[in-house]
CSV table of C-alpha atoms and ligand atoms in Angstrom, one decimal:
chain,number,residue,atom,x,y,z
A,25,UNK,CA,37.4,2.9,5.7
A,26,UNK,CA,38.5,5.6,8.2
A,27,UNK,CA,36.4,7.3,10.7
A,28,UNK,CA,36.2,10.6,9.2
A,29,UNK,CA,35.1,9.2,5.8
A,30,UNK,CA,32.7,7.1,7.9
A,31,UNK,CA,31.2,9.9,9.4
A,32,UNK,CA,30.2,11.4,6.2
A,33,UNK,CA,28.1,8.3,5.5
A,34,UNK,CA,24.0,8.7,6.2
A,35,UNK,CA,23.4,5.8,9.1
A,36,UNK,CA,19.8,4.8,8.4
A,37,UNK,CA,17.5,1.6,9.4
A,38,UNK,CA,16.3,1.1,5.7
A,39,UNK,CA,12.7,-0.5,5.1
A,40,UNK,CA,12.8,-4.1,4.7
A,41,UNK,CA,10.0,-5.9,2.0
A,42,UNK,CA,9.1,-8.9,2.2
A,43,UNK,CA,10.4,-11.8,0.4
A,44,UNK,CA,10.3,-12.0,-3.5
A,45,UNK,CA,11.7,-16.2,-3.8
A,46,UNK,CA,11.6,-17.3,-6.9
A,47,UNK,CA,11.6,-21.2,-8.2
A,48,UNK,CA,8.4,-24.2,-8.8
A,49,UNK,CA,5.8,-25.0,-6.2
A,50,UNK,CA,6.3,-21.6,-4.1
A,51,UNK,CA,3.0,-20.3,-2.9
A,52,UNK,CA,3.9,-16.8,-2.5
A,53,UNK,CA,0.8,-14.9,0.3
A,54,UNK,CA,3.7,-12.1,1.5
A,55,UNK,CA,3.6,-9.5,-0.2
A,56,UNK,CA,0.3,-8.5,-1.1
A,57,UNK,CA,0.5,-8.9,-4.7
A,58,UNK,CA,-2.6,-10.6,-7.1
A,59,UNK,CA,-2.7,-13.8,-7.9
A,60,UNK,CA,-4.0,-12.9,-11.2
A,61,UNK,CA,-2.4,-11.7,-14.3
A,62,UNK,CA,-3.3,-8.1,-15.6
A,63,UNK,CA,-5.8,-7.5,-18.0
A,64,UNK,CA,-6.2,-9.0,-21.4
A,65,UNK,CA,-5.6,-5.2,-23.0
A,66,UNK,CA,-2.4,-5.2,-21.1
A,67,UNK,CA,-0.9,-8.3,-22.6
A,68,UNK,CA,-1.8,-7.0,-26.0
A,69,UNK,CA,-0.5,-3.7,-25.0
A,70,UNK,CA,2.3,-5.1,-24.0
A,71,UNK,CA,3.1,-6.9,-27.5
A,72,UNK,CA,2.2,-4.1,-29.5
A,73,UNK,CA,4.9,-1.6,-28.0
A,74,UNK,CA,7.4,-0.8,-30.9
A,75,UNK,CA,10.9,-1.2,-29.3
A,76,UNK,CA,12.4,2.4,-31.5
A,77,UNK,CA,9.9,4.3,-29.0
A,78,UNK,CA,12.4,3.5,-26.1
A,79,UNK,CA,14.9,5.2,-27.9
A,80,UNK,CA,13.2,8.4,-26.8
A,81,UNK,CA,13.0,9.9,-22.5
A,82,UNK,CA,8.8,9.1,-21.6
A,83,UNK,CA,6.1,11.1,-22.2
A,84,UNK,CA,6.3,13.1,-18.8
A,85,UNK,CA,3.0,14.7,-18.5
A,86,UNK,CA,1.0,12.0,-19.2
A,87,UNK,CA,-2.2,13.3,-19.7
A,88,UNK,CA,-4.6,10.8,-21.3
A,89,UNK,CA,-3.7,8.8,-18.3
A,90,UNK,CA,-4.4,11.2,-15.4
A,91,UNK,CA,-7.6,11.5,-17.5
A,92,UNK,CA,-8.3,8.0,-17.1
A,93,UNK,CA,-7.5,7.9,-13.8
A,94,UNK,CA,-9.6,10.8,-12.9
A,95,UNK,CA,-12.6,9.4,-14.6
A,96,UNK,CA,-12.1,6.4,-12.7
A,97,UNK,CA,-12.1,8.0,-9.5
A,98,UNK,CA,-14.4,11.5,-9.6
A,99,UNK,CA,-11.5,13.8,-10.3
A,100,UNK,CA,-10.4,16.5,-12.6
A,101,UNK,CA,-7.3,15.9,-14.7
A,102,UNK,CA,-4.8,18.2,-12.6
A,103,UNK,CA,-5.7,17.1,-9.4
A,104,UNK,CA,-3.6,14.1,-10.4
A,105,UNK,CA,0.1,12.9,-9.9
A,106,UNK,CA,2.4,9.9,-11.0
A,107,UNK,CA,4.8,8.4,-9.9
A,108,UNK,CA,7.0,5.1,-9.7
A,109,UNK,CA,4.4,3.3,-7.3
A,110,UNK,CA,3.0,4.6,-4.3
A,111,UNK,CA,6.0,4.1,-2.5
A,112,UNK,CA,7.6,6.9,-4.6
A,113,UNK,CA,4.8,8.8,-4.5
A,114,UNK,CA,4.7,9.2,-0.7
A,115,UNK,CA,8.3,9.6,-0.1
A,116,UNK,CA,7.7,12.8,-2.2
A,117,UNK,CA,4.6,13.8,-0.3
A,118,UNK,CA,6.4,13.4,2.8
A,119,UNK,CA,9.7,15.7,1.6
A,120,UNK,CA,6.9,18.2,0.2
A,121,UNK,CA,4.0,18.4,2.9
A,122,UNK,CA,5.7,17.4,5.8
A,123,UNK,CA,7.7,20.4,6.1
A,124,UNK,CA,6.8,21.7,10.4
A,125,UNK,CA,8.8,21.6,13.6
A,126,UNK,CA,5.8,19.3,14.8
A,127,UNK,CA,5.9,15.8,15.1
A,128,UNK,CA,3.6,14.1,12.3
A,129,UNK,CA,0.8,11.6,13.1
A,130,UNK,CA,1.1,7.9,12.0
A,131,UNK,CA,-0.8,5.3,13.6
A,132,UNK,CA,1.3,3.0,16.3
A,133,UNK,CA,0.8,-0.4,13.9
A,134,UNK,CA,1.0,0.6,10.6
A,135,UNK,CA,2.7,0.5,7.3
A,136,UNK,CA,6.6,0.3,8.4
A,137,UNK,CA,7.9,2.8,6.0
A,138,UNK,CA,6.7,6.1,7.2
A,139,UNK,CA,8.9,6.4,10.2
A,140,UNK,CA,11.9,5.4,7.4
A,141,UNK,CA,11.0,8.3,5.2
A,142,UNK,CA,10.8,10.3,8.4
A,143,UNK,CA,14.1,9.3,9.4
A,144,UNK,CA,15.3,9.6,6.0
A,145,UNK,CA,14.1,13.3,5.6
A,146,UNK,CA,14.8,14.1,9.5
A,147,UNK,CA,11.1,14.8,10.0
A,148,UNK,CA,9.9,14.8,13.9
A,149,UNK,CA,7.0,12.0,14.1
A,150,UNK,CA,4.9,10.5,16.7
A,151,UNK,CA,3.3,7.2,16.4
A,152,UNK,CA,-0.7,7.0,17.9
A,153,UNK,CA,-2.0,3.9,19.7
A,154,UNK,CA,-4.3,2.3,17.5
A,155,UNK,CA,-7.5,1.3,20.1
A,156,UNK,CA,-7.2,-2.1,21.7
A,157,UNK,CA,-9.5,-3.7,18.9
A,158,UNK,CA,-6.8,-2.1,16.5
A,159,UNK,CA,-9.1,0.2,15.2
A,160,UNK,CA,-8.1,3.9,15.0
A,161,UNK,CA,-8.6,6.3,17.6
A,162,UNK,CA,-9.9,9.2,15.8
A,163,UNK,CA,-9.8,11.7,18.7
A,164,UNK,CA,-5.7,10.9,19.0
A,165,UNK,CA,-5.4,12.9,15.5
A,166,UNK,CA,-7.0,16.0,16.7
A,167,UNK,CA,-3.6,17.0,18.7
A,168,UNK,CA,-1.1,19.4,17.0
A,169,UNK,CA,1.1,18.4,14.6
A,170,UNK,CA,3.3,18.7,11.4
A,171,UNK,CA,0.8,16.4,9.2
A,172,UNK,CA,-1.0,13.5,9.2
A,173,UNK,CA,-0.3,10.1,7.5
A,174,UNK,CA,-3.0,7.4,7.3
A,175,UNK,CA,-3.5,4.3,5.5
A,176,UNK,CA,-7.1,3.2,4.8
A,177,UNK,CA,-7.4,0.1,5.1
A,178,UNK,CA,-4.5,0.4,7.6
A,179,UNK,CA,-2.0,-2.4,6.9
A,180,UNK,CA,-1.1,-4.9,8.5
A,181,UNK,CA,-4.7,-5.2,10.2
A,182,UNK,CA,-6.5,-4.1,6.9
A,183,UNK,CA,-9.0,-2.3,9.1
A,184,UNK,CA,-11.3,0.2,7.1
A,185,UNK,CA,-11.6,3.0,9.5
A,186,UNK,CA,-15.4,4.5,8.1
A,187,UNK,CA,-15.4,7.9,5.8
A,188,UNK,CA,-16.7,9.3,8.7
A,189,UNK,CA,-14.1,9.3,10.9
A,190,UNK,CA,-11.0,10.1,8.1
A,191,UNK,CA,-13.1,13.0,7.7
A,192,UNK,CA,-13.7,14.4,11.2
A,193,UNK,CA,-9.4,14.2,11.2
A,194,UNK,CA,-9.3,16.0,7.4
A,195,UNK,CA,-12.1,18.7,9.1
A,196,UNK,CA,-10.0,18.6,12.6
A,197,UNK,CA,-6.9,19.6,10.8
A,198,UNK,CA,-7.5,22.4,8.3
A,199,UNK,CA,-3.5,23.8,9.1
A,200,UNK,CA,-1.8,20.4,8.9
A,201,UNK,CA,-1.8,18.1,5.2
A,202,UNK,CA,-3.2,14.9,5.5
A,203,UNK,CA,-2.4,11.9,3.3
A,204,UNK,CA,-4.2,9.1,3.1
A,205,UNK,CA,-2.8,6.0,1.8
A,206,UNK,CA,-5.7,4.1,-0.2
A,207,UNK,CA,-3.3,1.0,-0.9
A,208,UNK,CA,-6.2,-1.3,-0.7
A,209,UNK,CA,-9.2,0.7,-0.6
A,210,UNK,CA,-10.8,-1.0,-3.9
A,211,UNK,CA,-10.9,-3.7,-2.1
A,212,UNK,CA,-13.4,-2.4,0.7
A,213,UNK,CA,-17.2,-1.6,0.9
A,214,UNK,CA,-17.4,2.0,1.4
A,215,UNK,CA,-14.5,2.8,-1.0
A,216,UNK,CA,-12.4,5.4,-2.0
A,217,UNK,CA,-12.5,9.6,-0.7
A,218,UNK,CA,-10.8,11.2,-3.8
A,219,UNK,CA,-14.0,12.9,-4.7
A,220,UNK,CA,-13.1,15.0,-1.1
A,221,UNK,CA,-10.4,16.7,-2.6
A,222,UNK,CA,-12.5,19.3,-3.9
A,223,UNK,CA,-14.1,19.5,-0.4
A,224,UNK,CA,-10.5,19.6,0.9
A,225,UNK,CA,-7.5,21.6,0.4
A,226,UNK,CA,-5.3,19.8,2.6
A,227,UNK,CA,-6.3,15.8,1.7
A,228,UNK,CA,-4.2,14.1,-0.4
A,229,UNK,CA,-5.5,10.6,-1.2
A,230,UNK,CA,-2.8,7.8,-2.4
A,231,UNK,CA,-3.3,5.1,-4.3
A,232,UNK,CA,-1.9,2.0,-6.3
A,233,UNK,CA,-1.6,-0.2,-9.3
A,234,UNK,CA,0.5,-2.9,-7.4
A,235,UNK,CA,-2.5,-4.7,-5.8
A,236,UNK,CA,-5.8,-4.3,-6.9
A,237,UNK,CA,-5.0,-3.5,-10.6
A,238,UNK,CA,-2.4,-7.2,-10.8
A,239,UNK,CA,0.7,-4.9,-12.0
A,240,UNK,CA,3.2,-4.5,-9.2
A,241,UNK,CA,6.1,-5.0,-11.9
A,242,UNK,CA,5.2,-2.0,-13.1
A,243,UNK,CA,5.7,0.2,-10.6
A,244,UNK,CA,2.6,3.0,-10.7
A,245,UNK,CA,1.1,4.7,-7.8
A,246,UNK,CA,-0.5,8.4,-8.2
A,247,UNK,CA,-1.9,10.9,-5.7
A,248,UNK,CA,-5.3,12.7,-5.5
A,249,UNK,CA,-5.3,16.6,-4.3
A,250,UNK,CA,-6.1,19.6,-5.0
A,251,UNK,CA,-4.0,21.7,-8.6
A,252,UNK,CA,-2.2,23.7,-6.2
A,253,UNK,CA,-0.8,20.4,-3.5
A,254,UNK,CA,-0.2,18.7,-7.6
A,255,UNK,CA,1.8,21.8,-8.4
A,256,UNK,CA,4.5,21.9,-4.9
A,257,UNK,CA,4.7,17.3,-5.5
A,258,UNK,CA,5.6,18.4,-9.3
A,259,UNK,CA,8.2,20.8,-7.9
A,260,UNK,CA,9.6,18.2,-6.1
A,261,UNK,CA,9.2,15.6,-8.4
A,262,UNK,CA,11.3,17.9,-10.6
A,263,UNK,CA,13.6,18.1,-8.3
A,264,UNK,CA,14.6,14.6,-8.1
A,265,UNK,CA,13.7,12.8,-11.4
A,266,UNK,CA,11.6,14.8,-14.2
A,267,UNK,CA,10.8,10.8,-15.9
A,268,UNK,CA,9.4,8.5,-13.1
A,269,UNK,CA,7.1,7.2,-15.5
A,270,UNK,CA,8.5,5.0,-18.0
A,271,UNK,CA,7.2,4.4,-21.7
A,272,UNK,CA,6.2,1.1,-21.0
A,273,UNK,CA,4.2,1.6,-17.7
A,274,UNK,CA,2.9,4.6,-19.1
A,275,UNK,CA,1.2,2.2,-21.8
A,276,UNK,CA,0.1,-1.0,-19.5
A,277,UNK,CA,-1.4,1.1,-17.1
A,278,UNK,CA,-3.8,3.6,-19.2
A,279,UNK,CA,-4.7,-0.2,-20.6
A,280,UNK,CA,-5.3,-1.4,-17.3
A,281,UNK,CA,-7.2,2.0,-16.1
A,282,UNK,CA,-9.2,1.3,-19.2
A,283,UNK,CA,-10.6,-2.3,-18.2
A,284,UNK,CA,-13.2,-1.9,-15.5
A,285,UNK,CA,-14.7,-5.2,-16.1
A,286,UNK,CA,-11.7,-7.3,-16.1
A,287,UNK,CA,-10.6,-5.3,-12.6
A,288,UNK,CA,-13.9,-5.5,-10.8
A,289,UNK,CA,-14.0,-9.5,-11.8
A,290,UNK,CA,-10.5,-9.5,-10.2
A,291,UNK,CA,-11.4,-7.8,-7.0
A,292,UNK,CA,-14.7,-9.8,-6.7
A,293,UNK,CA,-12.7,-13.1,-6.6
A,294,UNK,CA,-10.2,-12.2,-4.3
A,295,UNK,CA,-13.0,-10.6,-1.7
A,296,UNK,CA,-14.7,-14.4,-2.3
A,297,UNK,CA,-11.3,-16.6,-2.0
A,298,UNK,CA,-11.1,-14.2,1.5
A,299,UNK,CA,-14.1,-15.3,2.5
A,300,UNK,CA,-12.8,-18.9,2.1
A,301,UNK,CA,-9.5,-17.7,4.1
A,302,UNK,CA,-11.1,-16.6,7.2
A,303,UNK,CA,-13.8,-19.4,7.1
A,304,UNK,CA,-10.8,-21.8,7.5
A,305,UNK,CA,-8.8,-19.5,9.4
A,306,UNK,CA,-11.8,-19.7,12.4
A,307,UNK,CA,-12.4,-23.0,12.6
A,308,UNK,CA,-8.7,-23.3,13.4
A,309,UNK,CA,-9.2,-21.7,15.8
A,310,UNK,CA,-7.5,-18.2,15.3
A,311,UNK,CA,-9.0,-15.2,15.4
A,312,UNK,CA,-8.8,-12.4,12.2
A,313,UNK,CA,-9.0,-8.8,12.0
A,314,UNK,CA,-11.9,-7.8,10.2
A,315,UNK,CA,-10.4,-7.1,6.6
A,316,UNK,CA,-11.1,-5.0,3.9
A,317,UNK,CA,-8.5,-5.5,1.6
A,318,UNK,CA,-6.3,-7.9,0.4
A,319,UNK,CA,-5.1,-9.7,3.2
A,320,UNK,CA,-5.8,-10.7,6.7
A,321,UNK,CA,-4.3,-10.7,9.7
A,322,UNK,CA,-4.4,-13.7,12.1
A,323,UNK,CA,-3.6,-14.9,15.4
A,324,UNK,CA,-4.1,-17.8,17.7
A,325,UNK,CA,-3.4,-17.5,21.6
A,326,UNK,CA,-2.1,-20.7,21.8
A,327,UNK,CA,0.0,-21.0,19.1
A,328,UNK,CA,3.6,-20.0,18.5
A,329,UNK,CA,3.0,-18.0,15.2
A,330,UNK,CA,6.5,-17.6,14.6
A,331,UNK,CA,7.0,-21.2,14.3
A,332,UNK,CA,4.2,-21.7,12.5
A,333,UNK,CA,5.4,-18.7,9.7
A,334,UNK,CA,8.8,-21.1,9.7
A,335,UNK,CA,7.0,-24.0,9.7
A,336,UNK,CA,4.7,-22.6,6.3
A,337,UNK,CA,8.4,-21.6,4.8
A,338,UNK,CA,10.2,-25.0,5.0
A,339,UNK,CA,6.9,-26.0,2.9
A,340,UNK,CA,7.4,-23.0,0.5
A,341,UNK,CA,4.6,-21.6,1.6
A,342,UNK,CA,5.4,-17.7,2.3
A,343,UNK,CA,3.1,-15.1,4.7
A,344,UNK,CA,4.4,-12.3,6.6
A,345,UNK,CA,5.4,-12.2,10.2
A,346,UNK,CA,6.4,-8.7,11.6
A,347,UNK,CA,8.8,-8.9,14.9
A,348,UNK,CA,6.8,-5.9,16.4
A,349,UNK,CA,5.4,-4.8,19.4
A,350,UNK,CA,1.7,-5.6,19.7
A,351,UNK,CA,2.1,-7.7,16.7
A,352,UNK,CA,4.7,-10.1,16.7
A,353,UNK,CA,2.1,-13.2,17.2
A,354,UNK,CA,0.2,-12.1,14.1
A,355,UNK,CA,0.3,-13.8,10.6
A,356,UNK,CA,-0.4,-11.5,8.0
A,357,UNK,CA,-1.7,-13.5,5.0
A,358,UNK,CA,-2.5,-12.2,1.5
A,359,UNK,CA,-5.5,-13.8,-0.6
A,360,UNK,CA,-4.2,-16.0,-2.9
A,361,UNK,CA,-6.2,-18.5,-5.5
A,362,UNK,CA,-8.9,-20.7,-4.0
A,363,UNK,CA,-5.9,-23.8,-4.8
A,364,UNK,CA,-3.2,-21.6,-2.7
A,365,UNK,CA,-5.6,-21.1,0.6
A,366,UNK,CA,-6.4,-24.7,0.1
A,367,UNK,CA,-2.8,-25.3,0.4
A,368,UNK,CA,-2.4,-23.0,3.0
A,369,UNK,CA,-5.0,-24.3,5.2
A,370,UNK,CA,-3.5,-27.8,4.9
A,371,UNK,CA,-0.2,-27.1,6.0
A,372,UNK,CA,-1.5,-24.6,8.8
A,373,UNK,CA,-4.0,-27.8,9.7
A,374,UNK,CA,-0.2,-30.3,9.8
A,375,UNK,CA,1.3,-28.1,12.2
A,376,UNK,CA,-1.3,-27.7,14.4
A,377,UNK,CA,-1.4,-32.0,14.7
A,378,UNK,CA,1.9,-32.2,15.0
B,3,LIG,N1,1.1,1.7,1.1
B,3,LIG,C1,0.9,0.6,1.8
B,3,LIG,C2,0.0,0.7,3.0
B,3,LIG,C3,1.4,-0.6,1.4
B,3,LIG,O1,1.2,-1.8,2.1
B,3,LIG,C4,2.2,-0.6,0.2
B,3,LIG,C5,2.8,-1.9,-0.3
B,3,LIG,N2,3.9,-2.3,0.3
B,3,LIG,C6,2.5,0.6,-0.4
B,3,LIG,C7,1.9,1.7,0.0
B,3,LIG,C8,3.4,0.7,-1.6
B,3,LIG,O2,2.9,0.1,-2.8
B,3,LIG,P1,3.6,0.3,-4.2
B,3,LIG,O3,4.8,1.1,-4.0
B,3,LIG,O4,3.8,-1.0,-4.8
B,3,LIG,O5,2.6,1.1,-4.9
């Protein structure tokens, strides 16, 4: 290829997930999925979809599911957006919200793809130290800027940062939109802040189905705010691709949304199989972020967690390792099955005797 054509090409670091291997025996704890299937409604769901409907583009309003969704979270039906997970729908929130000649707000260690939408969409960011405990420092969101992104739990730590303090930086910043990424907030005690959106016009609250609702092959993430932030994503949304929802994932997840007892059975297991993690975790001897999601985050001081993340791999077993600064001696492991953090726990146990 020639230079000139070359020079026409976008040059961007692109986000890197984590492994998806495929094959018997893999104990898969790196990507933050469920160990546990989806809800009973959704496998019958699933069988009763008549193939001559795919014939036809999706529904692309979708109300009966922002309805759900809204009921299951204390909001009104057009304070709701779809998309194609969460991913999707904060790469939109970022090219509609984040729109200022000031640098937006992320945490220093936090979910790796907001500085590549950032990039992507040539917005000016600045990353804030998260406190020495990794907690976040509140006060270090109250400077000027273009907008504010958040998750909460953050990831990797899966630190809860209390209601309190999101809301003192949703209060401190009434000229700047702040989004805040609820990836694994069902999986925490004090929960989800959706109901602030009618408190707030300038909170927008994402969430998703890939974790706590078992259906990360389905791709389906939404946003909470207020009509008039739903109206600008639409706009943009409509820009881009008018049918991020398809037929089927329309379907599986208003089953899903409808099946509160399957979900909270779900989410009680894994918070009880995490207990078990970080029981085992300690008396190895490493020390774990307090965690309210998910996963947890792990390290020893003595121990060569890289080696220990290869060491896990040549056994099948898969966690994440993140070659960061701050960070790079941290395992971050997602909650598996009882049987899998057995497993886990075993191997982790081998290398240490080695
Ligand atoms: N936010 C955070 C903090 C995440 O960890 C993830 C999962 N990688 C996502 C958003 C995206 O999830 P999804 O696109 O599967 O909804």
């Amino acid at each position: 290829m020639n230079d000139k054509l070359r020079e026409k090409l976008i040059d961007i670091e692109p986000y890197v997930p984590g492994d998806q291997p495929k094959g018997e025996g893999i104990i898969k704890l790196n990507t933050n999925e469920s160990p546990y299937p989806p809800s009973p409604r959704v496998a019958e769901a699933l069988k009763n979809i008549n193939p001559s409907e795919l014939k036809l583009y999706p529904d692309f309003v979708c109300t009966e599911l922002k309805t759900v969704l809204g009921e299951n979270y204390g909001v009104n039906t057009n304070e709701v957006f779809l998309g194609n997970g969460s991913d999707e729908v904060l790469a939109l929130c970022f090219k509609a919200f984040f729109n200022s000649d000031e640098p937006i707000l992320f945490p220093d260690i936090t979910y790796s793809f907001y500085s590549v939408w950032a990039e992507l969409f040539k917005i000016p960011y600045k990353r804030v130290p998260l406190k020495d405990d990794f907690t976040l420092d509140v006060e270090g969101f109250l400077n000027k800027n273009g907008g504010i992104v958040i998750p909460n739990p953050n990831a990797p730590t899966g630190i809860y940062e209390p209601k309190s303090g999101i809301e003192k930086i949703i209060r401190g910043n009434k000229d700047s939109i702040v989004i805040i990424d609820e990836a694994y907030v069902d999986f925490s005690e004090e929960g989800s802040i959706a109901e602030l959106v009618h408190k707030y016009d300038n909170l927008v609250v994402v969430q998703t189905y890939s974790k706590s609702r078992n259906l990360a092959g389905i791709r389906f993430g939404y946003a909470f705010a207020n009509p008039e932030l739903i109206g600008v994503l639409e706009g943009v949304k409509n820009s881009f691709n008018s049918y991020t929802i398809n037929t089927v994932t329309k379907t599986l997840a208003l089953e899903s949304g409808k099946d509160r007892g399957y979900f909270e059975m779900c989410v009680e297991n894994i918070k009880s199989t995490k207990a078990y993690l970080i029981t085992n975790l300690k008396e190895l001897g490493f020390t774990v972020c307090p965690s309210s999601s998910n996963f947890v985050f792990a390290t020893k001081a003595d121990t060569d967690c890289k080696a220990l993340f290869e060491y896990l791999r040549s056994k099948n077993i898969y966690v994440r390792r993140f070659d960061a600064p701050k960070i790079s001696n941290y395992l971050r492991i997602t909650v598996g099955t009882d049987r899998e953090i057995y497993a886990l726990t075993e191997a982790i146990s081998d290398f240490l005797n080695k």
